[in-house]
Coordinates of C-alpha atoms (C1' of nucleotides) in Angstrom, one line a residue:
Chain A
X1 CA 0.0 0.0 0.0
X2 CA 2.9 2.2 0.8
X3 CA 3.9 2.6 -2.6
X4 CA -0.2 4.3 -3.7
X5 CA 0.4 6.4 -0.7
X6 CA 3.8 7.6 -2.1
X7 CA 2.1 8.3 -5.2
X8 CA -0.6 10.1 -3.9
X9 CA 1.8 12.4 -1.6
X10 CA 3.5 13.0 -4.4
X11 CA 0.4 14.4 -6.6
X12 CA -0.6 16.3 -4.0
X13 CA 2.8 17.9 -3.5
X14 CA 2.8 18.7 -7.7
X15 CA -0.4 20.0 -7.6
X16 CA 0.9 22.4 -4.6
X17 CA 3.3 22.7 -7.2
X18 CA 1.0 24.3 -9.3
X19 CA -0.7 26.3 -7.7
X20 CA 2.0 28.3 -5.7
X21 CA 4.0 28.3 -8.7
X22 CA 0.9 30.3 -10.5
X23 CA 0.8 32.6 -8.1
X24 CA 3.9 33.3 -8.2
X25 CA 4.2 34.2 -11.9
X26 CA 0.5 35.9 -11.5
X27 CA 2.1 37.8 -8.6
X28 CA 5.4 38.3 -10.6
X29 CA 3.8 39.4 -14.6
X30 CA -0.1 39.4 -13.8
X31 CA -2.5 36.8 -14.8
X32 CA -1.8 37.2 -18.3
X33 CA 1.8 35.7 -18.3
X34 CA 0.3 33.1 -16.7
X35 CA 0.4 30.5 -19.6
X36 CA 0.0 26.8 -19.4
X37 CA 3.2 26.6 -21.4
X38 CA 5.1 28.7 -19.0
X39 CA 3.1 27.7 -16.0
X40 CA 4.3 23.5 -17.4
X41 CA 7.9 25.0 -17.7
X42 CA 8.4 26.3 -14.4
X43 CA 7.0 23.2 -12.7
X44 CA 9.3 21.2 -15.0
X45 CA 6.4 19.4 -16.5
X46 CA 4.4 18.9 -19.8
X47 CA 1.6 21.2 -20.5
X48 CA -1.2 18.1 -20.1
X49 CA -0.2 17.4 -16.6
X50 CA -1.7 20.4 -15.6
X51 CA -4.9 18.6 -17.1
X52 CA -4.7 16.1 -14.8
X53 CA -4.8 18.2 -11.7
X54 CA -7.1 20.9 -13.2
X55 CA -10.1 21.1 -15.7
X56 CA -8.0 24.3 -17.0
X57 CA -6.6 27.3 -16.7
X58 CA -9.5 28.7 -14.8
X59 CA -9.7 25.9 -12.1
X60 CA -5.9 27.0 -11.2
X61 CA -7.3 30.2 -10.8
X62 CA -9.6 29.1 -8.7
X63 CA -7.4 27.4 -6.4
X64 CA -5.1 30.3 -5.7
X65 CA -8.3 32.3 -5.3
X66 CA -9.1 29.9 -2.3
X67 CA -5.7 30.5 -0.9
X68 CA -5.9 33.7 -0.8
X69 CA -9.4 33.9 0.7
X70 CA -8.2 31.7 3.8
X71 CA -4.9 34.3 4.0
X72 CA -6.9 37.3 3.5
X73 CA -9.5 36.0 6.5
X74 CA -6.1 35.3 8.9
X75 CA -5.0 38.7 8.0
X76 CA -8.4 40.7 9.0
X77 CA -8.6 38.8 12.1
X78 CA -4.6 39.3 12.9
X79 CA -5.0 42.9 12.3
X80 CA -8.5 43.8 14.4
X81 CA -7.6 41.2 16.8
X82 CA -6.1 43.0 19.7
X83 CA -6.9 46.8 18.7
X84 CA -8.8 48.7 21.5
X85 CA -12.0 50.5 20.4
X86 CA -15.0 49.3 17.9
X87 CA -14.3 52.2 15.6
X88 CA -10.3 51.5 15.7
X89 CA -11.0 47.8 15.0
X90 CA -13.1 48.5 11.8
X91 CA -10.1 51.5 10.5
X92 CA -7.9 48.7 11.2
X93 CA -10.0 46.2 9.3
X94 CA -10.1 48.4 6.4
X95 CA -6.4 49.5 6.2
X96 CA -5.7 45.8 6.0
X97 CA -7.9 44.6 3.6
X98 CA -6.8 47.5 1.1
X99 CA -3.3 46.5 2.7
X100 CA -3.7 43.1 1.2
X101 CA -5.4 43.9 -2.0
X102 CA -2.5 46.2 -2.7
X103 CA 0.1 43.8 -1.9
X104 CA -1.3 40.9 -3.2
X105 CA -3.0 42.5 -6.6
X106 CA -2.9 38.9 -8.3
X107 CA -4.4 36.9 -5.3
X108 CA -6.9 39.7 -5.1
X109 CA -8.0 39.4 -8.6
X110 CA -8.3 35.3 -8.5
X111 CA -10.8 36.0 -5.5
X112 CA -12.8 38.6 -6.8
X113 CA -12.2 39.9 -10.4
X114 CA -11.5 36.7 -12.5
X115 CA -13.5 33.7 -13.2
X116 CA -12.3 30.7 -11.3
X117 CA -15.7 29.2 -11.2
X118 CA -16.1 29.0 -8.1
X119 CA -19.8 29.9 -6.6
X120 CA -20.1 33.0 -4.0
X121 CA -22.8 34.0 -1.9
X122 CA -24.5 30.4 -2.1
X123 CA -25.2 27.4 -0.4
X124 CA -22.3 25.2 -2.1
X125 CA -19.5 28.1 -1.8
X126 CA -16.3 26.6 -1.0
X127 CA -15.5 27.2 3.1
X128 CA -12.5 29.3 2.6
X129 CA -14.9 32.4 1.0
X130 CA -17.5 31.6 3.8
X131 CA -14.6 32.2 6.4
X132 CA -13.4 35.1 4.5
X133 CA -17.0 36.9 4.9
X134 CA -17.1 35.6 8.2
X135 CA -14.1 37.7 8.8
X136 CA -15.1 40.6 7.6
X137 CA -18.9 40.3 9.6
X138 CA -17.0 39.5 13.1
X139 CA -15.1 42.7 13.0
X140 CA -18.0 44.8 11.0
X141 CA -21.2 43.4 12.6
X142 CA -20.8 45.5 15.9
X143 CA -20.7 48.4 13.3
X144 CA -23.7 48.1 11.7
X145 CA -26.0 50.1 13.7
X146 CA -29.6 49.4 15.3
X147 CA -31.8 48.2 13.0
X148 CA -29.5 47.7 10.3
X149 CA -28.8 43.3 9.1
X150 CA -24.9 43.2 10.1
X151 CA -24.9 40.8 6.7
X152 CA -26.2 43.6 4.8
X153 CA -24.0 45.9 6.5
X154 CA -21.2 43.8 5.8
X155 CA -21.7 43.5 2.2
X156 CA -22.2 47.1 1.8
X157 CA -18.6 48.0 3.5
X158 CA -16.9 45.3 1.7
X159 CA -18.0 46.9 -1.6
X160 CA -16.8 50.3 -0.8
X161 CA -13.8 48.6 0.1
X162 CA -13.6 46.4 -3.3
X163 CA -14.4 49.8 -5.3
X164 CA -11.5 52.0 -3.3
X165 CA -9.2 48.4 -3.6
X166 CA -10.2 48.0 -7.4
X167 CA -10.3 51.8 -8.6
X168 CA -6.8 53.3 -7.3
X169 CA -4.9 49.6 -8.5
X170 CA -6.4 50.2 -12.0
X171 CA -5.2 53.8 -12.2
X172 CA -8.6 55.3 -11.4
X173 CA -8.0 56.7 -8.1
X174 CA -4.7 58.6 -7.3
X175 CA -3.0 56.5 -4.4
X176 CA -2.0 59.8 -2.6
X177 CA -5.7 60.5 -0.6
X178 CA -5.7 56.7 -0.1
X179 CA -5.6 57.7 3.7
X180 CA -8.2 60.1 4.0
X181 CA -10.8 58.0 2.0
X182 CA -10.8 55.5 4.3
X183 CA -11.1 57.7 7.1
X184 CA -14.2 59.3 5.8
X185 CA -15.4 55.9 4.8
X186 CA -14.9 54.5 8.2
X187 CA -16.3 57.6 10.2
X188 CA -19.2 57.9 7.7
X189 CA -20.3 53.7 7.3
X190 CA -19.8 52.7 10.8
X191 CA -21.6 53.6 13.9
X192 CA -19.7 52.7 16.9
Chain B
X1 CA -12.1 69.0 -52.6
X2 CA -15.0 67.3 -52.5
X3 CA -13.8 64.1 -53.2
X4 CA -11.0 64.3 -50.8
X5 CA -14.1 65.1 -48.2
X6 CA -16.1 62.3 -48.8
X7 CA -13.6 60.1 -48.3
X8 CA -12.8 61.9 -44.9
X9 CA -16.9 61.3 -44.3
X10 CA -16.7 57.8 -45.0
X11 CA -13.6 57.2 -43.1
X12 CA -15.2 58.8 -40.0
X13 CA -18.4 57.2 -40.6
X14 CA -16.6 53.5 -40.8
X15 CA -15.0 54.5 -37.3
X16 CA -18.1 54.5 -36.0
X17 CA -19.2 51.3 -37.5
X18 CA -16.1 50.0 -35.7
X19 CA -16.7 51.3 -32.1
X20 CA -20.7 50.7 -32.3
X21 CA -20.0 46.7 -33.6
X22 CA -17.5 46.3 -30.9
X23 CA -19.9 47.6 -28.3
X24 CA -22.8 45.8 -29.8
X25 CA -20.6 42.2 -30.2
X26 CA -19.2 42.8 -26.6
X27 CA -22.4 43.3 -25.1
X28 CA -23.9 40.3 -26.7
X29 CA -21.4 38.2 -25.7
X30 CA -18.6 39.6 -23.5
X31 CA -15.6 41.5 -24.5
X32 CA -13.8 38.3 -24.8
X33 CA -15.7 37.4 -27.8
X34 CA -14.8 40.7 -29.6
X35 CA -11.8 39.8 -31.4
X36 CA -10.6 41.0 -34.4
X37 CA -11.4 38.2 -36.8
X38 CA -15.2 38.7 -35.6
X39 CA -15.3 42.5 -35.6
X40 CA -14.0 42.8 -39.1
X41 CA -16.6 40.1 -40.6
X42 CA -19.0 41.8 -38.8
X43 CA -18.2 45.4 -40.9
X44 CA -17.6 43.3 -43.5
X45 CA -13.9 44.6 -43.9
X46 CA -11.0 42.8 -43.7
X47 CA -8.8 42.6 -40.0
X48 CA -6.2 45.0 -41.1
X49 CA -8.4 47.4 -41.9
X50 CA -9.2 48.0 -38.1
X51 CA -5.7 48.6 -37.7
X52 CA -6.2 51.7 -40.2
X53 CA -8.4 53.0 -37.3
X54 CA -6.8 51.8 -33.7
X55 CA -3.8 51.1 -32.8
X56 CA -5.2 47.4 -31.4
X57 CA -7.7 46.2 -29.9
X58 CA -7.4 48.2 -26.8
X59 CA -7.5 51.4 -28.5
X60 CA -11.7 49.8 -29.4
X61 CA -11.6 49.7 -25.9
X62 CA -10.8 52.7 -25.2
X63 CA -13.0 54.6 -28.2
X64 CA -16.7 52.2 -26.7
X65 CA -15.6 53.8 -23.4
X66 CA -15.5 57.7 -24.2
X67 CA -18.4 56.6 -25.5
X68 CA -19.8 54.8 -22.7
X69 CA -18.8 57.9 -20.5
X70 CA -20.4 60.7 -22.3
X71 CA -23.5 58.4 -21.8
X72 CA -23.1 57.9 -18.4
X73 CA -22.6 61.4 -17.8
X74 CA -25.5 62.3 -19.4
X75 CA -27.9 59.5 -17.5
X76 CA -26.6 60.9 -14.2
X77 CA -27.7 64.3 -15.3
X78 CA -31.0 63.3 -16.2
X79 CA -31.8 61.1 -13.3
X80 CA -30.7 63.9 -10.9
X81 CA -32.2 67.0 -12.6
X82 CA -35.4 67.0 -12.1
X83 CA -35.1 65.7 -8.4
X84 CA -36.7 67.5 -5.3
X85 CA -34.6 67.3 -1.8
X86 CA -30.3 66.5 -1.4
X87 CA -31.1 63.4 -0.4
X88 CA -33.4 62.0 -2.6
X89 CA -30.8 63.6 -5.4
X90 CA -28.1 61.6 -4.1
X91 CA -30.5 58.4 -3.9
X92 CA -31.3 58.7 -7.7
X93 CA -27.8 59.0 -8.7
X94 CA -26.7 56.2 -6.8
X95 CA -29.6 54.1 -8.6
X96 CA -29.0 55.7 -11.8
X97 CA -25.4 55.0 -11.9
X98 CA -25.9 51.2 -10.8
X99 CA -28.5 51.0 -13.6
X100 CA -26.4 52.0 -16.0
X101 CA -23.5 49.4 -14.8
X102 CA -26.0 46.9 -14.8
X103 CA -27.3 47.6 -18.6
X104 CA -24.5 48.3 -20.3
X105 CA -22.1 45.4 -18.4
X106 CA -19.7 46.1 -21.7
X107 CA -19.6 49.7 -21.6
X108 CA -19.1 49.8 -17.8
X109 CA -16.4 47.6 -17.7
X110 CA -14.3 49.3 -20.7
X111 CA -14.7 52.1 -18.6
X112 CA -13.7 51.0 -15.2
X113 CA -12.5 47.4 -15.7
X114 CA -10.7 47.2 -18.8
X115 CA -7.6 48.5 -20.1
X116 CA -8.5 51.1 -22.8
X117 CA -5.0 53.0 -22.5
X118 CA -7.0 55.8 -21.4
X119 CA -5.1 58.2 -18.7
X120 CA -7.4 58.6 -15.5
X121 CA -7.2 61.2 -12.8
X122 CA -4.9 63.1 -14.5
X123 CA -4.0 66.3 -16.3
X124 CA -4.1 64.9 -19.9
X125 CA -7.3 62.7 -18.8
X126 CA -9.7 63.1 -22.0
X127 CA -12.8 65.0 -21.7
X128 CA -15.5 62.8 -21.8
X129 CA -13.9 61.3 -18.3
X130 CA -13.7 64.1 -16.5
X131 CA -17.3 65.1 -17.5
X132 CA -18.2 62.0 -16.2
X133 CA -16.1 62.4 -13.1
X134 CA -18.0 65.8 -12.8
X135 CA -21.7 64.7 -13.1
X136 CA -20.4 62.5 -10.2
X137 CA -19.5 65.7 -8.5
X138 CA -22.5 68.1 -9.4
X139 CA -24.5 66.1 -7.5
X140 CA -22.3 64.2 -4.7
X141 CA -20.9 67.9 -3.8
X142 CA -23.5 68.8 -1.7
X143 CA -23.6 65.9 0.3
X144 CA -20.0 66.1 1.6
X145 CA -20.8 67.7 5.0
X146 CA -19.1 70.4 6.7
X147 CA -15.1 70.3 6.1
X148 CA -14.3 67.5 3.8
X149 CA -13.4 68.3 0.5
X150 CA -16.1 67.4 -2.1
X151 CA -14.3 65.7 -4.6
X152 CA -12.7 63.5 -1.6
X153 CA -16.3 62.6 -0.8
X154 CA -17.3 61.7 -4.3
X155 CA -14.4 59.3 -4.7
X156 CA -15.6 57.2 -1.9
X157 CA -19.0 57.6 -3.0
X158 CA -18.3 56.4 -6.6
X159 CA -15.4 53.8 -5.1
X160 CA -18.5 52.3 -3.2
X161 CA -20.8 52.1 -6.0
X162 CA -18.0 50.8 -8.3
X163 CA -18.2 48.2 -6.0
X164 CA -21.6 47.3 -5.5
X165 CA -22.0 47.0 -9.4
X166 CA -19.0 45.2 -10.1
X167 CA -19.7 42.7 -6.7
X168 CA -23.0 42.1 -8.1
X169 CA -22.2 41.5 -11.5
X170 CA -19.7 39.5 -10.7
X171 CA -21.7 37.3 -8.7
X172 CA -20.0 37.7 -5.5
X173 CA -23.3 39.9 -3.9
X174 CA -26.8 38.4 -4.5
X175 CA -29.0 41.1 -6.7
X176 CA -31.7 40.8 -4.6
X177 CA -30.9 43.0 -1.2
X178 CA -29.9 46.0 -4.0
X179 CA -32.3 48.1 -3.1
X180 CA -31.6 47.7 0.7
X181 CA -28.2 48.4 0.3
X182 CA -28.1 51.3 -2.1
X183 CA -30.6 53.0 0.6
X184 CA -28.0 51.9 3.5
X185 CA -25.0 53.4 1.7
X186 CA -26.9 56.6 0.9
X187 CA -28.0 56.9 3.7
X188 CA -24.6 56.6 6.0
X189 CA -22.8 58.3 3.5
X190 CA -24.5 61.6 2.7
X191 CA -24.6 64.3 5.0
X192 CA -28.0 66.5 3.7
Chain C
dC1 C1' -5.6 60.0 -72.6
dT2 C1' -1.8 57.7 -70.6
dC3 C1' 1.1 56.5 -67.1
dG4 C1' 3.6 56.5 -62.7
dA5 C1' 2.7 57.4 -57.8
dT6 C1' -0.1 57.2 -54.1
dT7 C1' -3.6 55.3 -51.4
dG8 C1' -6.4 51.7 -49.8
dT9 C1' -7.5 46.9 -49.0
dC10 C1' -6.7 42.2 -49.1
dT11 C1' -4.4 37.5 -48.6
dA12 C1' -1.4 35.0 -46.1
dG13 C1' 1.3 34.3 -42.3
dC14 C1' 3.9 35.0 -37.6
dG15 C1' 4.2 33.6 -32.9
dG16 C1' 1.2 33.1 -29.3
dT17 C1' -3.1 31.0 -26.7
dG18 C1' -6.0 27.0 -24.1
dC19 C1' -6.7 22.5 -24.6
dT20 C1' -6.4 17.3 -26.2
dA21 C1' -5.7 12.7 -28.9
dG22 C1' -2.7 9.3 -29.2
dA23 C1' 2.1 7.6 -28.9
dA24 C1' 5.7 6.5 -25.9
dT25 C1' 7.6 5.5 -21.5
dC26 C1' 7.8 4.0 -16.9
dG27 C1' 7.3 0.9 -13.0
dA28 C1' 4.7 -2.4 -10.0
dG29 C1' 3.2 -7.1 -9.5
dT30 C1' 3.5 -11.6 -11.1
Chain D
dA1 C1' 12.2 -11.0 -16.6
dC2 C1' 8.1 -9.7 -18.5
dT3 C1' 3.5 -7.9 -18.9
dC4 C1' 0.3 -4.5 -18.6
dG5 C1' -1.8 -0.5 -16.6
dA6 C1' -0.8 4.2 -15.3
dT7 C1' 1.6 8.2 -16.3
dT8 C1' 3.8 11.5 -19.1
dC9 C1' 5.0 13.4 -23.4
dT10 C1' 5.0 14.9 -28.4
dA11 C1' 2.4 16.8 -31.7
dG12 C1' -1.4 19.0 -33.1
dC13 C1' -6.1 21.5 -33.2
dA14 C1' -8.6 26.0 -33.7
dC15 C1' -8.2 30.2 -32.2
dC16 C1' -5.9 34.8 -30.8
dG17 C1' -3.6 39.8 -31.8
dC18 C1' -1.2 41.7 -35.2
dT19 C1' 1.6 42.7 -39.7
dA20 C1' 4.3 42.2 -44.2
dG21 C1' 3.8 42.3 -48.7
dA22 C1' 0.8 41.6 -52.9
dC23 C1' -2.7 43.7 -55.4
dA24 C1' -6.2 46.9 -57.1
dA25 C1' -8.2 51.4 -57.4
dT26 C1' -7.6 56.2 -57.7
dC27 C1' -5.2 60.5 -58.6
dG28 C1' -2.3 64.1 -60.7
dA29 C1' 1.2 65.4 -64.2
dG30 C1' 2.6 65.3 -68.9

DNA sequence: CTCGATTGTCTAGCGGTGCTAGAATCGAGT
DNA sequence: ACTCGATTCTAGCACCGCTAGACAATCGAG
């Protein structure tokens, strides 16, 4: 039996393989270097092993999406975690999630601008985007306000954070006021 | 002359042709689908013809978002014109501008997804953007509150709705708490 | 009216993409 | 040592954005 268990280790440890090494060239030349020729090249590989680990480019996608949803969750909760204050906690929160889109840009866009067919916002979404919300509700539910759904809440604060996030990496806002626009968006949005 | 003018005519008027299939083609079926081979048989012209017009394909980008912009603009205006009250002016550019995301999905992301090698936020920015930027502003202005800059305000206004509409469309917020949402970020966000 | 130059458009092709069929190779169990 | 199934590769498909060079149509000068 040893020997199947080898084997399987081993696949699992290629398909690791994969997936960081996609990442890293995402991170490295954006998604668009990201080739399955190239990808199969750095992992010292033939292009159609990557077809036995994924249904295609997108699935790889996917999987560093997931990644980065379960980093991204560890991140919000490191950063809120021990900060003193409801209203510090969420300014935290936000710095850090623009802190990670920005830092991250290629991980950011597997989660939530490309297609890596995964579902959101349902009952079959993978547990790594479920935790990822839940991240974001545990720190931004005790902002919400009386009377207002902290999911709902939640959801609307994550989007102003996706837009700042999405706009200023794509050349649409000027990084400079980065700063004050979260300031305004944290003192206006939350009610602490 | 008059020859030389026609042809200047019929030049400009194949432009068009150009930018209006693209946009038509795209949203039919998704920017990915508008690639050369298919525009050209669709004006009936041959791929290097295009070329005559745009630099590449992103340059048809960039022409179906001026476009798209000049539009959007103008929706903004007219949805906020005729409205009574600060607050119910802000409300109906918020819904305006989401309705507009949500209708022309092509359009929208030429304009704020898509690389168009258009300059944003910046000096040599072309026209129909800042227009755009300033029907934004017209509006959102009066809704800063006391000591913040308005055009700070209405870049966390737009970030926000940028991400709503993009979120949704992207399927990562369900469409149906829309409504809810829109009146929860209006109503934390504008100070009337 | 002819003829060279200019302009405009096309065909054909380059190197790249995601993906896959079928050949070749490897290695585990007899 | 050999067989046979699993694994991996080579080679290829149809498509992409883009362009060189051939060809046709038009214009202006003689």
């Amino acid at each position: 039996m040893s020997v199947k268990e080898r084997k399987e280790r081993e696949r699992a440890e290629r398909e690791r393989l994969i997936v960081v090494t996609a990442r890293e060239l995402a991170e490295q030349q954006g998604w668009d270097a990201v080739t399955t020729r190239r990808l199969a090249e750095r992992i010292e590989y033939s292009q159609p092993v990557l077809y036995s680990h994924f249904r295609g480019k997108r699935e790889i996608i996917g999987a560093v999406a997931l990644e980065g949803a379960t980093e991204m969750a560890a991140a919000v909760r490191a950063a809120t975690s021990g900060v003193d204050g409801p209203r510090e906690r969420v300014a935290a929160l936000a710095r850090a999630y623009l802190d990670f889109a920005e830092h991250n840009p290629a991980v950011y866009d597997a989660l939530f601008q490309l297609d890596g067919g995964l579902a959101y916002a349902r009952e079959d979404t993978p547990e790594p985007l479920k935790d990822a919300f839940a991240a974001l509700l545990e720190c931004l539910g005790e902002a919400a306000g009386d009377g207002v759904h902290p999911g709902l809440f939640t959801e609307v604060f994550w989007a102003a954070l996706h837009g700042l996030a999405t706009l200023t990496r794509a050349g649409r806002l000027l990084p400079e006021d980065a700063g004050p626009r979260v300031e305004l968006l944290v003192d206006r949005l939350a009610i602490v």
